[in-house]
CSV table of C-alpha atoms and ligand atoms in Angstrom, one decimal:
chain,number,residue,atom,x,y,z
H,20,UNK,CA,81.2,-37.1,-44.4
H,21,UNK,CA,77.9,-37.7,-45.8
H,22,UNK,CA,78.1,-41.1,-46.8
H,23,UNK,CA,79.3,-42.6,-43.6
H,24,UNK,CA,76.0,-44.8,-42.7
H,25,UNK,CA,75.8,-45.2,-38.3
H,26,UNK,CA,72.8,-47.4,-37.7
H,27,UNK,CA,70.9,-47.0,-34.5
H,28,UNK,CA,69.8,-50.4,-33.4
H,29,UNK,CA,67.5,-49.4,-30.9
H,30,UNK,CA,65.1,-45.9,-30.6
H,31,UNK,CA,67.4,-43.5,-28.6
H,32,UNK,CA,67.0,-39.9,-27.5
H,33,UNK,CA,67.1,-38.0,-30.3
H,34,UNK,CA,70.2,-35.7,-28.9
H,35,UNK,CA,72.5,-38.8,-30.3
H,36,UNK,CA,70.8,-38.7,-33.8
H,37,UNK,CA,70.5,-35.1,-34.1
H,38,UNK,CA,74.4,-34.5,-32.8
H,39,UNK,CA,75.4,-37.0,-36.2
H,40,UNK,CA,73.4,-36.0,-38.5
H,41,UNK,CA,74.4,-32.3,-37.8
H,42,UNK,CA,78.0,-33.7,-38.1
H,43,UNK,CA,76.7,-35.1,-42.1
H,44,UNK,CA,76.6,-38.6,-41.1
H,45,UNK,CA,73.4,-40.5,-42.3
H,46,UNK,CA,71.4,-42.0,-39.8
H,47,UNK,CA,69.2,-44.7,-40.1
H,48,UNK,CA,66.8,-45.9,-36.7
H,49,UNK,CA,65.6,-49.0,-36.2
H,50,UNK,CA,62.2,-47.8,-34.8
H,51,UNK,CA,60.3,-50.9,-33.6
H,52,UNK,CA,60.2,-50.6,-29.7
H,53,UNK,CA,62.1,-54.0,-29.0
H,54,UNK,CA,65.5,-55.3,-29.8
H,55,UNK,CA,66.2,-56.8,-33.4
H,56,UNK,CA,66.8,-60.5,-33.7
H,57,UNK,CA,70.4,-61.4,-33.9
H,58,UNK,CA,69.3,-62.2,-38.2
H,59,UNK,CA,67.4,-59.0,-38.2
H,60,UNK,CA,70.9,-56.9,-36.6
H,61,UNK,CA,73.7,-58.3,-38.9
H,62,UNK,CA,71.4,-57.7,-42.2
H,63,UNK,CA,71.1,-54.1,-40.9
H,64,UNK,CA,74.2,-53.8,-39.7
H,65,UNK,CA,75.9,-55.0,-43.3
H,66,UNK,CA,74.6,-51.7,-44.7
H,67,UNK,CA,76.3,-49.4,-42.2
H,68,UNK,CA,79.7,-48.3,-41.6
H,69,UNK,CA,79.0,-48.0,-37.6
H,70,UNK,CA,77.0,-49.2,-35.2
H,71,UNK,CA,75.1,-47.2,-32.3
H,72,UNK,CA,73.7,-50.1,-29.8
H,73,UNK,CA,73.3,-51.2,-26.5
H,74,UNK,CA,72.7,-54.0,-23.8
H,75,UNK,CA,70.4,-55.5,-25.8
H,76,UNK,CA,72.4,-56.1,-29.2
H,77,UNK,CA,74.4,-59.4,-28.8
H,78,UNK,CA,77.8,-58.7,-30.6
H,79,UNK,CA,79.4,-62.3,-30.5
H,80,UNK,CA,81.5,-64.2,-32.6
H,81,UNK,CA,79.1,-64.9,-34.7
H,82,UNK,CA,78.2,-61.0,-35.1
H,83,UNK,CA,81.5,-60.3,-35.5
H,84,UNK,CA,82.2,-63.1,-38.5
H,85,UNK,CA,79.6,-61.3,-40.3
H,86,UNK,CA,79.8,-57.5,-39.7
H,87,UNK,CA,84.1,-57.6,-39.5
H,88,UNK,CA,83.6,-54.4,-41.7
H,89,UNK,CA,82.6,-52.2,-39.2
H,90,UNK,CA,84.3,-48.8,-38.7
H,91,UNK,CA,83.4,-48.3,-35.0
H,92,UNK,CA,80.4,-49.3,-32.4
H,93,UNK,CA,79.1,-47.1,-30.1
H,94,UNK,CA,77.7,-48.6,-26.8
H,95,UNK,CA,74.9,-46.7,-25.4
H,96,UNK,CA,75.6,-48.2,-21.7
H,97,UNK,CA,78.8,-48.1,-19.6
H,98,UNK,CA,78.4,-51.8,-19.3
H,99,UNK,CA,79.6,-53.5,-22.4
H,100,UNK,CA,79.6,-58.1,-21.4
H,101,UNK,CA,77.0,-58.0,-24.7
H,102,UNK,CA,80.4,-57.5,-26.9
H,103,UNK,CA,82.7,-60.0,-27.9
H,104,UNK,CA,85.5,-57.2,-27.0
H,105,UNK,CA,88.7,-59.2,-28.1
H,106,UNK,CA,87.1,-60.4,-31.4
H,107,UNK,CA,86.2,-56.5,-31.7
H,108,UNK,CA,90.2,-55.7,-31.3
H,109,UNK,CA,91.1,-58.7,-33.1
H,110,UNK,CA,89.3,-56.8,-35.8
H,111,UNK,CA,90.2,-53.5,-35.1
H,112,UNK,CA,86.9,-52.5,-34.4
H,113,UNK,CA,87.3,-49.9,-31.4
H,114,UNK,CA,84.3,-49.7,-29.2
H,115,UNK,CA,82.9,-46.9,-27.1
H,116,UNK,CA,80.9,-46.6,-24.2
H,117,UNK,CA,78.9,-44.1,-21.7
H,118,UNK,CA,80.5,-43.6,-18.7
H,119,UNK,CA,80.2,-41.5,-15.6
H,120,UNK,CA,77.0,-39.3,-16.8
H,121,UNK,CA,74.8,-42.7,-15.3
H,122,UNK,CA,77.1,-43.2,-12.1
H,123,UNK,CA,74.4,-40.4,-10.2
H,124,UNK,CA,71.8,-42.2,-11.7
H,125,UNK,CA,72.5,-45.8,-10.8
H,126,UNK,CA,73.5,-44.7,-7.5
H,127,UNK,CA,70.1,-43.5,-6.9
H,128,UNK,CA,68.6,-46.9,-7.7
H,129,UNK,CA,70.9,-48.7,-5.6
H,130,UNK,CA,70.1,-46.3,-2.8
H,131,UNK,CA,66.5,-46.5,-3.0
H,132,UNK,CA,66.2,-50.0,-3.6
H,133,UNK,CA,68.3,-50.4,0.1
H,134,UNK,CA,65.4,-47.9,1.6
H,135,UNK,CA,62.6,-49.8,-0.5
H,136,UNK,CA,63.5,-53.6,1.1
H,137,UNK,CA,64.4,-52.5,4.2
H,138,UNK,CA,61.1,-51.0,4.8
H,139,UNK,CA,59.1,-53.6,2.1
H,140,UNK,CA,57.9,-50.8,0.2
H,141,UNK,CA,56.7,-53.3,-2.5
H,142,UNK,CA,55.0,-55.8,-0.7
H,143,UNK,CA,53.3,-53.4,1.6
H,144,UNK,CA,51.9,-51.4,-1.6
H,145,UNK,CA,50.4,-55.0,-2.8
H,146,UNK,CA,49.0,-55.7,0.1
H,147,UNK,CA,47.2,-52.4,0.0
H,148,UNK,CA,46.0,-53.4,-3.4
H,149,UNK,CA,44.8,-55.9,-2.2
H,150,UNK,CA,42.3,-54.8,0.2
H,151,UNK,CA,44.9,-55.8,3.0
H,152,UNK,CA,45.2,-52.5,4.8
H,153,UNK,CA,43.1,-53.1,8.0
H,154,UNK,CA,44.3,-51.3,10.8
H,155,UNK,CA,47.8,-49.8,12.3
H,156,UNK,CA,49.8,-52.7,14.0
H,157,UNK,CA,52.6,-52.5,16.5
H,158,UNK,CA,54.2,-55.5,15.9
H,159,UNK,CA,53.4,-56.0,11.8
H,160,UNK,CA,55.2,-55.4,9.1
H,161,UNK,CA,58.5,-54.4,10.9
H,162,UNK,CA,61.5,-53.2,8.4
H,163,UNK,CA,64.9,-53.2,9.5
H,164,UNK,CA,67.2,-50.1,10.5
H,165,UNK,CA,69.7,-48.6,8.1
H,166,UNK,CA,70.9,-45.8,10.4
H,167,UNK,CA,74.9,-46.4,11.8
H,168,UNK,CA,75.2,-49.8,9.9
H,169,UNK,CA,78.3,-51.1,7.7
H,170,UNK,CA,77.6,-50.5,3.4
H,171,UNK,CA,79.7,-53.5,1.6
H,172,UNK,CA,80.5,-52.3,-1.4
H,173,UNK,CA,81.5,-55.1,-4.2
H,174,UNK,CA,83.7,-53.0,-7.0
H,175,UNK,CA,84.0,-49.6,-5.8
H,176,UNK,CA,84.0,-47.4,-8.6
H,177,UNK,CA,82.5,-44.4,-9.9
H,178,UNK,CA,78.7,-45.7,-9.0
H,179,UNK,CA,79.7,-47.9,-6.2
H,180,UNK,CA,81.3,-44.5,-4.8
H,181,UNK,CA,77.9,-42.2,-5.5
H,182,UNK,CA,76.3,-45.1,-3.8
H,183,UNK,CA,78.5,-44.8,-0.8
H,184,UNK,CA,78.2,-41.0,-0.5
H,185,UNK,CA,74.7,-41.4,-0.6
H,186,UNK,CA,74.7,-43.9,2.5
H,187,UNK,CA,77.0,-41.6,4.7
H,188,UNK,CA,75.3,-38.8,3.6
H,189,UNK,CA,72.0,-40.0,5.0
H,190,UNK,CA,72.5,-43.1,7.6
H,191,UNK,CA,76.2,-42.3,9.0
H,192,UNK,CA,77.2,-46.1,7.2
H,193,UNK,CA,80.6,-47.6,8.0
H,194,UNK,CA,82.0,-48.0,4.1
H,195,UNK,CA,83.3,-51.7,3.8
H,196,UNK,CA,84.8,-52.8,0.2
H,197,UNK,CA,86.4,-55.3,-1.3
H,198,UNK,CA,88.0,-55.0,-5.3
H,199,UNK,CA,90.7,-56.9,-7.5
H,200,UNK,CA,92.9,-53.6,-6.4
H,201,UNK,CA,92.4,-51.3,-3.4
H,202,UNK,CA,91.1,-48.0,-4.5
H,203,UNK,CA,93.3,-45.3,-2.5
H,204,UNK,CA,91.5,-42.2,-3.5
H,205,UNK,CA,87.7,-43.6,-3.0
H,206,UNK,CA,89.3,-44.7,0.6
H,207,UNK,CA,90.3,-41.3,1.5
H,208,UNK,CA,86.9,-39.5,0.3
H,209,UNK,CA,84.9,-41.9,1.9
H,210,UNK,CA,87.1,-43.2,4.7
H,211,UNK,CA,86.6,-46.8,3.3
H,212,UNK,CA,88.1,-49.4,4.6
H,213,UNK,CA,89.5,-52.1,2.1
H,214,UNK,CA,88.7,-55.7,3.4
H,215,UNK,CA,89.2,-59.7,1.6
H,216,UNK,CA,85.6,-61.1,0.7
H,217,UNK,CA,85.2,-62.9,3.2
H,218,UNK,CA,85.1,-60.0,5.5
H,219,UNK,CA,83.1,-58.4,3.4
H,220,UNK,CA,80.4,-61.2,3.3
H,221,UNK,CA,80.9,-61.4,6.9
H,222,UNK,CA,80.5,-57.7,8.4
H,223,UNK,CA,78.6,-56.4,5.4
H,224,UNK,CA,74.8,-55.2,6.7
H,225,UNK,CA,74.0,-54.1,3.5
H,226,UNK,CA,76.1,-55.7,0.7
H,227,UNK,CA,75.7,-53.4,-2.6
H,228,UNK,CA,77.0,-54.9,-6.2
H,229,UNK,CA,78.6,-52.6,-8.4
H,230,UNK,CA,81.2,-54.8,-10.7
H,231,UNK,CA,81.6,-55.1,-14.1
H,232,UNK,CA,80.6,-58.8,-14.9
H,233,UNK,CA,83.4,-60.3,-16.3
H,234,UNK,CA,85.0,-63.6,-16.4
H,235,UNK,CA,85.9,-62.9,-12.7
H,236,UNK,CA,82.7,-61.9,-11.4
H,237,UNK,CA,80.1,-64.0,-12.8
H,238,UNK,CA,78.4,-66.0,-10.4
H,239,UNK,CA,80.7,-64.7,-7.3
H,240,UNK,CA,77.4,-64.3,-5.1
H,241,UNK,CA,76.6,-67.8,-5.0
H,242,UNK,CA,75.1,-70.7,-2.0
H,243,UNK,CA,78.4,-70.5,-0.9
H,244,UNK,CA,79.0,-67.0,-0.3
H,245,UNK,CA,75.3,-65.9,1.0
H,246,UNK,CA,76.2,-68.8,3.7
H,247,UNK,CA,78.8,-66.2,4.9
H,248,UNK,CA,76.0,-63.5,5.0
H,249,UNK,CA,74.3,-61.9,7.9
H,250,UNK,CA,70.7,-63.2,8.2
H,251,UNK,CA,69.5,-59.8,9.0
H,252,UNK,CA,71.4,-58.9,5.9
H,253,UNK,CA,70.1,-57.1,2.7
H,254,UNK,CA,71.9,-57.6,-1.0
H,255,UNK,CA,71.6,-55.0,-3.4
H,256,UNK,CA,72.2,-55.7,-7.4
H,257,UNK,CA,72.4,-52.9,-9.4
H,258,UNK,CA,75.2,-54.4,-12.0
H,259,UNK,CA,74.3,-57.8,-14.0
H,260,UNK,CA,71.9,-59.8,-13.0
H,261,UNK,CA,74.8,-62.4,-13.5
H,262,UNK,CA,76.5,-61.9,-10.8
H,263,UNK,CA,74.4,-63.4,-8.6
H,264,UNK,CA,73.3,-67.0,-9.1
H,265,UNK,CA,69.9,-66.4,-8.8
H,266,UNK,CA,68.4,-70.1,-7.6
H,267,UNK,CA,71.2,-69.7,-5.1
H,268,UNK,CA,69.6,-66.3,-3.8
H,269,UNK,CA,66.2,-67.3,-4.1
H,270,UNK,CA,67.3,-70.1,-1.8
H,271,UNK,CA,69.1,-67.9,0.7
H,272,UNK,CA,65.9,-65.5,1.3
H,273,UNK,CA,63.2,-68.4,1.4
H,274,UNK,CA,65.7,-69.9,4.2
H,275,UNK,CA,66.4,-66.8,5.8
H,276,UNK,CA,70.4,-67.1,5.4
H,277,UNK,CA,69.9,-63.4,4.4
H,278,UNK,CA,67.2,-61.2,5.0
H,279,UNK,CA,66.1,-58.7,2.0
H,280,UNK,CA,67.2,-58.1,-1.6
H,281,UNK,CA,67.1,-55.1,-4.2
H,282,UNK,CA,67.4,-55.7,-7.5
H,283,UNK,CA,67.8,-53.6,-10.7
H,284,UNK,CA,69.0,-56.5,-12.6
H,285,UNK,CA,68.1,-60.3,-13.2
H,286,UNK,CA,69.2,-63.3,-14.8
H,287,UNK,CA,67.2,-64.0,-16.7
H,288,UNK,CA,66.1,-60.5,-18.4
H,289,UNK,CA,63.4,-59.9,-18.6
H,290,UNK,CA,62.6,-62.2,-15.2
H,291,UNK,CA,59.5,-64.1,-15.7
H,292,UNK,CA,55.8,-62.7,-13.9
H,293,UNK,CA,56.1,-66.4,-11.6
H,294,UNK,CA,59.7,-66.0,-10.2
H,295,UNK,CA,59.2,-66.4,-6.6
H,296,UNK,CA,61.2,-63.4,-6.1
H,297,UNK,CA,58.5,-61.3,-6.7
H,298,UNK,CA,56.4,-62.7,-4.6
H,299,UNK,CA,58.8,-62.1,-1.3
H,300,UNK,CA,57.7,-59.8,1.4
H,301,UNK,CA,61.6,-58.7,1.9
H,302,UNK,CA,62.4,-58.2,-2.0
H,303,UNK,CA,62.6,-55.7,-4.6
H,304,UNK,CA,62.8,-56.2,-8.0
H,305,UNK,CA,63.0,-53.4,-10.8
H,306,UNK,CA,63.3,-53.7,-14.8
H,307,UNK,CA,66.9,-52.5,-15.0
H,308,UNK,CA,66.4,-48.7,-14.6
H,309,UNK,CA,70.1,-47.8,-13.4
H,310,UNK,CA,70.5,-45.3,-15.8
H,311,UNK,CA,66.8,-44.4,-16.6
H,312,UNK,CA,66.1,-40.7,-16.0
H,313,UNK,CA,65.7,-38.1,-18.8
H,314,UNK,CA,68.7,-35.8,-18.2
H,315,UNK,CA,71.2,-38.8,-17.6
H,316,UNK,CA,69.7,-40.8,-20.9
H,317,UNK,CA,70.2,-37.6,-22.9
H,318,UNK,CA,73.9,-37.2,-21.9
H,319,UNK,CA,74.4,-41.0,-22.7
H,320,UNK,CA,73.9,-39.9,-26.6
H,321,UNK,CA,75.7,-37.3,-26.7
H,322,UNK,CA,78.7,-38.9,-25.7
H,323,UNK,CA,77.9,-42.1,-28.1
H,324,UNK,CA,77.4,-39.9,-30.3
H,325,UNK,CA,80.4,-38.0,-29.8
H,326,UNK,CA,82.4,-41.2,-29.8
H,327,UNK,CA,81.6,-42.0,-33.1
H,328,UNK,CA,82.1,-38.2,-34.7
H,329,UNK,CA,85.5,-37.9,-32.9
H,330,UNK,CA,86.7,-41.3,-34.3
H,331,UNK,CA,85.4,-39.9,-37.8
H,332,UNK,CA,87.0,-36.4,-37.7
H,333,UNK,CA,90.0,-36.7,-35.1
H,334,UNK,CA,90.9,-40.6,-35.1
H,335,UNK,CA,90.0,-40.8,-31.3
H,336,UNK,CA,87.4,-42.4,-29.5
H,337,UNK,CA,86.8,-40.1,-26.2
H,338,UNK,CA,85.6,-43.2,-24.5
H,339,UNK,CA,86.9,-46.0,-25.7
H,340,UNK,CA,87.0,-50.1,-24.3
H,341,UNK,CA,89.4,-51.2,-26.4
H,342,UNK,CA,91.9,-47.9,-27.6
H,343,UNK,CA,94.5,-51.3,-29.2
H,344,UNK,CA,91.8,-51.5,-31.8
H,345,UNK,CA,92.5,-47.6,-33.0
H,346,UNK,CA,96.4,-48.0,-33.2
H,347,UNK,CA,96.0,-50.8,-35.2
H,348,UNK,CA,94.3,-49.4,-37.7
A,1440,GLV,C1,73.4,-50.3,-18.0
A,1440,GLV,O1,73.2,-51.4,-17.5
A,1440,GLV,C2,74.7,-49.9,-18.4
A,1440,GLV,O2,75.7,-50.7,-18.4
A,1440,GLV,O3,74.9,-48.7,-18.7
């Protein structure tokens, strides 16, 4: 196996590197601490049999018209809109991915980014900062109250699930979702109700995003929808940064339609030091983080990692995106 070349496009925790190279493949990194330019990745890329990436690698058309000999790629993220996955199948490239081990993980984020605006964690920390910590005030810097209110859940999955545990678990929330199909068994461990988007918009205090962004997702939280919003209520992003049209929110929270927002994700990323965003008292903005602890980054490479041995020695991709691209082959 030793002459099977897996490139790793960005610097990853070395239990992915060490798993393959223990399994004879030969590894190179790419160990500058920022993505390569699209030029800089398909030059690399030509030299390699497979390739171990992740949000930040664009594999587009124009990727794929110059890299078509590709074994396998390995997505270090359970979120995979940076691949041109048809042209990948077209190809017979199969593509794996890193799910479940970052649902806990992501959850968290989403959970503490609800805590975080409703109480203006950020803003308040500025203002200390700032020199703007005078005196205890009754009627100041009032947050809003989480306890006994109704979680919206958009795409109620594995981490939309951990999200909801987490809000029953602590605040006694009514679990409200709405996805392209009902999800029985998340309904009966969480008692969630299933609901049109409208309702959802509608009875939703806080309304957490958890999709995949897709062709039918992109841009769903737009003017129009956060019109159908409760103005005391808070909108969590922990998915793409897409899904949301951000002058559209910006909008929304300068006019109070809705009151707060938590984001792990932008659109742009990274979001530029003047958005106005970061300068909101009810707002929370983080550099995507969902998955960012040690343990949960760790067990990411191994299973990347594992996806590319397994195709190697067995013909199987453990967890695979597109498993018509292995039959084909
Ligand atoms: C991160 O955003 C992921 O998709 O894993």
């Amino acid at each position: 196996m030793d002459t099977i070349k897996v490139l790793l496009a960005r610097i990853l925790p070395d239990t992915g590197a060490e798993l393959l190279r223990a399994a004879g493949f030969s590894v190179t990194t790419w160990n500058e601490d920022r993505p390569m330019s699209q030029e800089e990745l398909i030059e690399n890329t030509k030299k390699h049999n497979a390739l171990f990436c992740t949000i930040t690698e664009k594999l587009d058309k124009r990727f794929f018209s110059k890299c078509s000999h590709l074994d396998i790629i390995s997505q270090f993220a359970v979120g995979y809109d940076n691949i041109d996955v048809e042209e990948a199948t077209r190809l017979g490239i199969p593509i794996g991915h890193t799910p479940d081990v970052l649902s806990e993980a992501t959850a968290d984020i989403a959970f503490g980014l609800m805590i975080a605006t409703s109480r203006k964690f950020l803003h308040l920390h500025k203002k200390i900062l700032k020199g703007q910590w005078s005196y205890f005030r009754p009627t100041a810097d009032l947050g809003i109250e989480i306890t006994n209110k109704t979680l919206g859940i958009f795409g109620l999955g594995r981490i939309g699930s951990e999200m909801a545990k987490r809000c029953i678990g602590a605040y006694n929330m009514k679990v409200i979702y709405h996805n392209r199909k009902p999800n029985p068994k998340a309904e009966k461990e969480l008692n969630a109700e299933y609901v049109d988007f409208t309702t959802l918009l509608a009875k939703s205090d806080v309304l957490s995003v958890h999709c995949a962004l897709n062709s039918n997702s992109q841009g769903v939280f737009d003017k129009d929808a956060f019109k159908q919003m409760k103005p005391t209520s808070i909108f969590i992003n922990t998915s793409r940064g897409s899904v949301h049209n951000e002058k559209d929110l910006i909008e929304a929270l300068q006019s109070g339609t809705i009151w707060g927002a938590g984001l792990d994700v932008t659109n742009p990323e990274p979001i530029l030091p003047d958005n106005p965003l970061l300068e909101m008292d009810n707002v929370t903005v983080l550099p995507h983080i969902g998955s960012a602890n040690k343990e949960t980054r760790d067990k990411m490479a191994v299973i990347a990692a594992n996806n590319i041995i397994e195709f190697y020695k067995n013909k199987r991709v453990p967890h695979v995106i597109n498993p018509k691209a292995i039959r084909e082959k």
